[in-house]
CSV table of C-alpha atoms in Angstrom, one decimal:
chain,number,residue,atom,x,y,z
A,7,ALA,CA,-150.3,70.7,-15.7
A,8,SER,CA,-149.8,68.6,-18.8
A,9,PRO,CA,-146.3,67.1,-19.4
A,10,THR,CA,-144.0,69.0,-21.8
A,11,ILE,CA,-142.9,67.4,-25.0
A,12,GLY,CA,-139.9,68.5,-27.1
A,13,SER,CA,-136.2,68.2,-27.9
A,14,ASN,CA,-134.9,70.4,-25.3
A,15,ALA,CA,-133.2,69.5,-22.0
A,16,GLY,CA,-135.6,69.5,-19.1
A,17,ASP,CA,-138.7,68.5,-21.2
A,18,ASP,CA,-140.8,65.8,-19.6
A,19,ILE,CA,-140.9,63.8,-22.8
A,20,TYR,CA,-137.9,64.0,-25.3
A,21,ASN,CA,-138.9,63.7,-28.9
A,22,SER,CA,-135.6,63.1,-30.7
A,23,SER,CA,-137.2,62.5,-34.1
A,24,GLY,CA,-139.0,65.7,-34.0
A,25,SER,CA,-141.9,64.2,-35.9
A,26,ALA,CA,-143.3,61.5,-33.6
A,27,THR,CA,-147.0,61.9,-32.4
A,28,ILE,CA,-147.2,61.7,-28.7
A,29,VAL,CA,-150.4,62.1,-26.7
A,30,ALA,CA,-149.8,62.6,-23.0
A,31,THR,CA,-152.2,63.7,-20.4
A,32,ARG,CA,-152.0,64.2,-16.6
A,33,ALA,CA,-153.3,61.2,-14.7
A,34,ALA,CA,-156.6,61.7,-13.0
A,35,GLN,CA,-156.2,62.0,-9.2
A,36,ALA,CA,-158.1,59.5,-7.1
A,37,PRO,CA,-161.0,61.1,-5.3
A,38,SER,CA,-160.5,61.9,-1.7
A,39,PRO,CA,-161.9,59.1,0.5
A,40,CYS,CA,-165.5,59.8,1.5
A,41,VAL,CA,-165.8,60.5,5.2
A,42,PRO,CA,-169.3,60.0,6.5
A,43,ALA,CA,-170.8,62.9,8.4
A,44,ALA,CA,-171.0,62.3,12.1
A,45,SER,CA,-174.4,61.4,13.5
A,46,PRO,CA,-176.0,64.4,15.3
A,47,ILE,CA,-176.1,64.5,19.1
A,48,PHE,CA,-178.8,66.5,20.8
A,49,PHE,CA,-179.0,67.4,24.5
A,50,VAL,CA,-182.0,67.9,26.8
A,51,ASN,CA,-182.1,69.6,30.2
A,52,ALA,CA,-185.3,69.9,32.3
A,53,SER,CA,-183.8,72.6,34.4
A,54,SER,CA,-184.8,76.2,33.5
A,55,VAL,CA,-182.1,77.9,35.5
A,56,GLY,CA,-178.3,78.0,35.3
A,57,PRO,CA,-175.8,78.4,32.5
A,58,ASN,CA,-177.1,75.3,30.6
A,59,ALA,CA,-180.8,75.9,31.1
A,60,GLY,CA,-183.1,74.0,28.8
A,61,SER,CA,-185.4,75.6,26.2
A,62,ASP,CA,-187.0,74.2,23.1
A,63,ALA,CA,-186.0,77.4,21.4
A,64,ASN,CA,-182.3,76.4,21.8
A,65,PRO,CA,-180.3,74.5,19.2
A,66,GLY,CA,-180.0,71.4,21.4
A,67,THR,CA,-176.3,71.5,22.0
A,68,ARG,CA,-174.7,70.7,25.4
A,69,SER,CA,-174.4,74.3,26.3
A,70,LEU,CA,-177.8,75.3,24.8
A,71,PRO,CA,-179.9,72.2,25.3
A,72,PHE,CA,-183.6,71.5,24.6
A,73,LYS,CA,-186.0,71.5,27.5
A,74,THR,CA,-188.3,68.6,26.6
A,75,ILE,CA,-187.6,65.1,25.3
A,76,THR,CA,-190.9,65.5,23.3
A,77,PHE,CA,-189.4,68.3,21.2
A,78,ALA,CA,-186.0,66.6,20.8
A,79,MET,CA,-187.8,63.6,19.2
A,80,THR,CA,-189.2,66.0,16.5
A,81,GLN,CA,-185.6,67.0,15.7
A,82,ALA,CA,-183.9,63.6,15.8
A,83,THR,CA,-183.7,61.3,12.8
A,84,SER,CA,-182.3,57.8,12.4
A,85,ALA,CA,-178.8,57.3,14.0
A,86,ALA,CA,-179.1,60.5,16.0
A,87,THR,CA,-178.4,60.4,19.7
A,88,VAL,CA,-180.4,62.4,22.3
A,89,ARG,CA,-178.7,62.7,25.6
A,90,VAL,CA,-180.9,63.6,28.5
A,91,LEU,CA,-179.5,65.3,31.6
A,92,PRO,CA,-180.7,64.3,35.1
A,93,GLY,CA,-184.1,65.6,36.1
A,94,ILE,CA,-187.8,64.7,36.0
A,95,TYR,CA,-189.4,64.7,32.6
A,96,ASP,CA,-193.2,64.9,33.0
A,97,THR,CA,-196.2,66.9,31.8
A,98,LEU,CA,-196.9,69.1,34.8
A,99,ASN,CA,-193.4,70.4,35.5
A,100,ASN,CA,-191.6,70.0,32.2
A,101,GLY,CA,-194.3,70.1,29.5
A,102,GLU,CA,-193.8,66.6,28.1
A,103,THR,CA,-196.4,65.1,25.8
A,104,PHE,CA,-197.0,61.4,26.2
A,105,PRO,CA,-196.4,58.9,25.0
A,106,ILE,CA,-192.9,59.9,24.1
A,107,THR,CA,-192.5,58.4,20.7
A,108,VAL,CA,-188.9,57.6,19.7
A,109,PRO,CA,-188.3,57.7,15.9
A,110,ALA,CA,-186.8,54.6,14.2
A,111,GLY,CA,-183.0,54.3,14.8
A,112,VAL,CA,-182.8,57.1,17.4
A,113,LEU,CA,-180.7,56.5,20.6
A,114,LEU,CA,-182.4,58.1,23.7
A,115,ILE,CA,-179.8,57.9,26.4
A,116,ALA,CA,-179.7,59.3,29.9
A,117,ASP,CA,-176.5,61.4,30.2
A,118,ASP,CA,-175.3,59.1,33.0
A,119,GLU,CA,-177.0,55.7,32.4
A,120,THR,CA,-174.9,53.7,34.8
A,121,PRO,CA,-177.2,54.0,37.9
A,122,LYS,CA,-180.1,52.5,35.9
A,123,GLY,CA,-182.1,55.7,35.8
A,124,SER,CA,-181.6,56.8,39.4
A,125,GLY,CA,-181.3,60.5,38.4
A,126,THR,CA,-183.3,60.8,35.1
A,127,SER,CA,-187.0,60.0,35.2
A,128,ILE,CA,-189.7,59.8,32.6
A,129,VAL,CA,-193.1,60.0,34.3
A,130,GLY,CA,-196.4,60.0,32.5
A,131,GLY,CA,-198.4,58.1,30.0
A,132,ALA,CA,-201.2,58.6,27.4
A,133,GLN,CA,-203.1,56.7,24.7
A,134,VAL,CA,-200.8,55.3,22.0
A,135,PRO,CA,-202.2,56.9,18.8
A,136,THR,CA,-201.5,54.0,16.5
A,137,PHE,CA,-203.0,51.3,18.8
A,138,ARG,CA,-206.5,50.4,20.0
A,139,ALA,CA,-208.3,52.7,22.4
A,140,GLY,CA,-207.5,52.1,26.0
A,141,THR,CA,-203.7,51.5,25.5
A,142,SER,CA,-201.4,54.0,27.2
A,143,ALA,CA,-197.7,54.1,27.4
A,144,ALA,CA,-194.9,56.3,28.8
A,145,VAL,CA,-192.5,55.5,26.0
A,146,HIS,CA,-193.2,54.0,22.5
A,147,PRO,CA,-189.9,53.2,20.8
A,148,GLY,CA,-189.5,52.9,17.1
A,149,THR,CA,-187.8,50.1,15.2
A,150,GLY,CA,-184.0,49.9,15.8
A,151,SER,CA,-184.1,52.5,18.6
A,152,THR,CA,-182.4,52.4,22.0
A,153,ILE,CA,-183.7,53.5,25.4
A,154,ALA,CA,-181.0,53.5,28.1
A,155,GLY,CA,-180.5,54.8,31.6
A,156,PHE,CA,-184.0,56.1,32.7
A,157,THR,CA,-186.5,55.4,35.4
A,158,ILE,CA,-189.8,55.0,33.5
A,159,THR,CA,-193.1,55.2,35.2
A,160,ASN,CA,-196.6,55.4,33.6
A,161,ASP,CA,-198.6,57.0,36.4
A,162,ASN,CA,-201.7,58.0,34.3
A,163,PRO,CA,-204.6,57.8,36.8
A,164,ASP,CA,-207.3,57.0,34.2
A,165,PRO,CA,-208.8,53.6,35.2
A,166,ALA,CA,-210.1,53.1,31.7
A,167,LEU,CA,-206.5,52.8,30.4
A,168,ALA,CA,-204.2,49.9,30.4
A,169,ARG,CA,-201.0,51.5,31.6
A,170,TYR,CA,-197.7,50.3,30.2
A,171,GLY,CA,-194.2,51.7,30.9
A,172,LEU,CA,-192.8,50.8,27.5
A,173,PHE,CA,-194.8,49.5,24.6
A,174,LEU,CA,-192.7,47.5,22.1
A,175,SER,CA,-194.8,47.3,19.0
A,176,ASN,CA,-191.9,47.7,16.6
A,177,SER,CA,-188.8,45.6,16.2
A,178,ALA,CA,-185.1,45.5,17.2
A,179,VAL,CA,-185.5,47.8,20.1
A,180,THR,CA,-182.8,47.9,22.8
A,181,LEU,CA,-183.7,48.5,26.4
A,182,ARG,CA,-180.6,48.9,28.5
A,183,ASN,CA,-180.0,49.9,32.1
A,184,ASN,CA,-183.4,51.3,32.8
A,185,THR,CA,-185.7,51.0,35.8
A,186,VAL,CA,-189.2,50.3,34.7
A,187,THR,CA,-191.5,50.7,37.7
A,188,GLY,CA,-194.9,51.9,39.0
A,189,ALA,CA,-197.1,50.9,36.1
A,190,SER,CA,-200.0,50.8,38.5
A,191,HIS,CA,-202.4,48.9,36.3
A,192,ALA,CA,-201.1,46.5,33.6
A,193,ILE,CA,-197.5,46.0,32.5
A,194,GLY,CA,-194.0,47.4,32.8
A,195,VAL,CA,-192.7,46.3,29.4
A,196,TYR,CA,-195.4,45.3,27.0
A,197,VAL,CA,-194.4,43.4,23.8
A,198,ALA,CA,-197.1,43.1,21.1
A,199,ASP,CA,-197.5,43.5,17.4
A,200,ASP,CA,-199.0,46.8,16.1
A,201,GLY,CA,-202.5,45.5,15.8
A,202,GLY,CA,-202.7,46.2,12.1
A,203,ALA,CA,-204.4,44.0,9.5
A,204,PRO,CA,-202.2,42.1,8.8
A,205,PRO,CA,-200.1,43.0,11.9
A,206,THR,CA,-196.5,44.1,11.7
A,207,PRO,CA,-194.6,41.8,14.1
A,208,SER,CA,-192.7,43.0,17.1
A,209,LYS,CA,-189.5,40.9,17.3
A,210,ASN,CA,-185.7,40.8,17.8
A,211,HIS,CA,-185.5,43.1,20.9
A,212,VAL,CA,-182.6,43.2,23.3
A,213,ILE,CA,-183.7,43.7,26.9
A,214,THR,CA,-180.6,43.8,29.1
A,215,GLY,CA,-179.4,45.2,32.4
A,216,ASN,CA,-182.8,46.6,33.5
A,217,ARG,CA,-184.7,46.6,36.7
A,218,ILE,CA,-188.4,45.8,36.0
A,219,VAL,CA,-189.8,46.1,39.5
A,220,ASP,CA,-193.0,46.9,41.4
A,221,ASN,CA,-195.4,47.1,38.5
A,222,ALA,CA,-199.0,46.5,39.6
A,223,PRO,CA,-198.1,44.2,42.4
A,224,GLY,CA,-201.6,43.0,42.7
A,225,ALA,CA,-202.2,41.5,39.2
A,226,GLY,CA,-200.0,43.3,36.7
A,227,THR,CA,-196.9,42.0,35.0
A,228,GLY,CA,-193.2,43.1,34.8
A,229,LEU,CA,-192.5,41.9,31.2
A,230,ALA,CA,-195.2,40.4,29.0
A,231,PHE,CA,-194.9,38.8,25.5
A,232,VAL,CA,-198.5,39.2,24.5
A,233,SER,CA,-198.4,39.0,20.7
A,234,GLY,CA,-194.7,39.4,19.9
A,235,GLY,CA,-191.1,39.1,21.0
A,236,ASP,CA,-189.9,36.3,18.7
A,237,GLY,CA,-186.1,36.4,18.5
A,238,SER,CA,-185.7,38.7,21.5
A,239,LYS,CA,-182.9,38.4,24.0
A,240,VAL,CA,-183.6,38.9,27.7
A,241,GLU,CA,-180.5,38.9,30.0
A,242,ASP,CA,-179.0,40.4,33.2
A,243,ASN,CA,-182.4,41.9,34.3
A,244,VAL,CA,-183.9,42.0,37.8
A,245,ILE,CA,-187.7,41.3,37.6
A,246,THR,CA,-189.2,41.4,41.0
A,247,GLY,CA,-192.0,42.9,43.1
A,248,ASN,CA,-194.5,42.7,40.3
A,249,GLY,CA,-197.8,40.8,40.2
A,250,PHE,CA,-196.5,38.4,37.6
A,251,GLY,CA,-192.8,38.5,36.7
A,252,VAL,CA,-192.6,37.4,33.1
A,253,GLU,CA,-195.6,36.3,31.1
A,254,TYR,CA,-195.7,34.4,27.8
A,255,ASP,CA,-198.9,34.4,25.8
A,256,VAL,CA,-196.9,33.5,22.6
A,257,ALA,CA,-193.4,32.3,21.8
A,258,GLY,CA,-191.2,35.3,22.8
A,259,GLY,CA,-187.9,36.2,24.2
A,260,ASP,CA,-184.9,33.9,25.1
A,261,LEU,CA,-184.5,34.1,28.9
A,262,GLY,CA,-181.3,32.0,28.8
A,263,SER,CA,-179.9,29.4,26.4
A,264,SER,CA,-176.6,28.0,25.2
A,265,LEU,CA,-177.4,29.0,21.6
A,266,GLN,CA,-174.9,31.1,19.7
A,267,GLY,CA,-176.1,34.7,20.0
A,268,GLY,CA,-178.7,33.8,22.5
A,269,SER,CA,-179.4,35.1,26.0
A,270,ALA,CA,-176.8,34.4,28.7
A,271,GLY,CA,-179.6,34.4,31.2
A,272,ARG,CA,-178.4,35.8,34.5
A,273,ASN,CA,-181.9,37.3,35.2
A,274,THR,CA,-183.2,37.4,38.7
A,275,ILE,CA,-186.9,36.5,38.4
A,276,SER,CA,-188.2,36.3,42.0
A,277,SER,CA,-190.4,37.6,44.7
A,278,ASN,CA,-193.3,38.4,42.4
A,279,ALA,CA,-196.6,38.3,44.2
A,280,MET,CA,-198.6,35.9,41.9
A,281,VAL,CA,-196.1,33.9,39.8
A,282,ASP,CA,-192.5,34.6,38.6
A,283,LEU,CA,-193.0,33.0,35.2
A,284,LEU,CA,-196.5,32.5,33.8
A,285,VAL,CA,-196.9,30.6,30.5
A,286,THR,CA,-200.4,30.5,28.9
A,287,ALA,CA,-199.6,28.9,25.6
A,288,PRO,CA,-198.1,25.4,24.6
A,289,ILE,CA,-194.7,26.9,23.6
A,290,ALA,CA,-191.0,26.2,24.2
A,291,ILE,CA,-189.1,28.6,26.5
A,292,CYS,CA,-185.4,28.7,27.1
A,293,ALA,CA,-184.8,30.0,30.7
A,294,ARG,CA,-181.4,28.7,31.8
A,295,ASN,CA,-178.9,30.3,34.2
A,296,ASN,CA,-181.3,32.5,36.1
A,297,SER,CA,-182.0,33.1,39.8
A,298,TRP,CA,-185.4,32.1,41.2
A,299,ASP,CA,-187.0,31.9,44.6
A,300,ASN,CA,-186.2,28.2,44.7
A,301,SER,CA,-183.2,26.3,43.3
A,302,PRO,CA,-184.1,24.5,41.1
A,303,PRO,CA,-187.3,26.4,40.4
A,304,THR,CA,-190.6,24.7,40.9
A,305,SER,CA,-192.9,24.3,37.9
A,306,LEU,CA,-196.5,23.6,38.4
A,307,ALA,CA,-199.4,22.8,36.1
A,308,ALA,CA,-202.4,25.1,36.1
A,309,SER,CA,-204.4,22.9,38.5
A,310,ALA,CA,-201.7,23.2,41.1
A,311,CYS,CA,-201.0,26.9,40.8
A,312,LEU,CA,-202.3,28.9,43.8
A,313,PHE,CA,-200.9,32.2,42.5
A,314,SER,CA,-199.2,32.8,45.7
A,315,GLY,CA,-195.6,33.4,44.5
A,316,GLU,CA,-194.8,30.2,42.7
A,317,ASP,CA,-191.7,30.1,40.4
A,318,ILE,CA,-193.3,28.8,37.3
A,319,CYS,CA,-196.9,28.2,36.3
A,320,ASP,CA,-197.6,26.4,33.1
A,321,PHE,CA,-201.2,27.5,32.6
A,322,SER,CA,-201.3,25.8,29.1
A,323,GLY,CA,-200.4,22.4,30.5
A,324,ALA,CA,-198.2,21.6,27.5
A,325,ALA,CA,-195.3,24.1,27.5
A,326,SER,CA,-191.7,23.0,27.3
A,327,ILE,CA,-189.7,25.1,29.8
A,328,ASP,CA,-185.9,24.6,29.9
A,329,THR,CA,-184.4,26.0,33.1
A,330,GLY,CA,-181.4,23.8,32.9
A,331,ALA,CA,-182.6,21.8,35.9
A,332,MET,CA,-185.7,20.1,34.5
A,333,PRO,CA,-186.2,17.1,32.1
A,334,ARG,CA,-186.0,18.5,28.6
A,335,PRO,CA,-188.2,16.9,25.9
A,336,ASN,CA,-186.0,18.4,23.2
A,337,PRO,CA,-182.4,18.7,24.7
A,338,ASN,CA,-181.2,20.6,21.6
A,339,LEU,CA,-183.9,23.3,21.7
A,340,CYS,CA,-181.9,25.6,23.9
A,341,GLY,CA,-178.5,24.3,23.0
A,342,LEU,CA,-176.4,21.6,24.7
């Protein structure tokens, strides 16, 4: 209410003259602080039985979860979290459509990610619609998305397809605490631009705490930077049992440096059938503080590589690879 003005006791403003002009209004109240709406959380359960049985007709709550990750991805927008209960998420048994395309900014999280996907599996793969023919993936993450806590296997039997577990053609993707395995032909984690004209780069990923194992032990690769990966951080991963462990065809992720914000290393890159680290371009790679088959790791030029399990093969003949135990042409490249 407005203040009272007058010459009586109890008035808000006492006008003793009786003729003064006084304009008084109530002070405007400060608006209530804006509280942002909480980001939505959806739940997925492959099980069709029990009190929390999954159905894509459900609203996606914990008590009434969706059944397929595929459908959940159509409901999730940036900053939403999709939590997936333990189970096998494939086409035959669960009706998934591959590749599972994760929208930009969405967090796709196994409900218990700690065991690195031991109870929650994504199994399948198909042609990536936005990429050249012959490219299949199990999961295709959007820019700024997170994939955490799954076992991911592309088991597509089509011999005409290059089979990738995860295809990182966007940027700023976080892969955390997954097991990427069983990509029977090609690559577990494939990092490349989108193939456009001009291409949109794939960069600034965080690949941490994963097991990238047993992908195409004959000639495939665990983690490959094919045409992207600049600014990415690779740390605390186990990369073993693949044909090639890590492959660089272009400058890509930081495997271990002393740079601020860089990778802490602590990767185990060992026991890969052909080579643990294959470098095909004359680039600089930071790879300090990692575990190899040999200590320090052996680095061989192309002419000396027998592809029988060597630590490092510089197929370009001109790469600079800093493992912290080798002469460094540029000591400041990976930090002091």
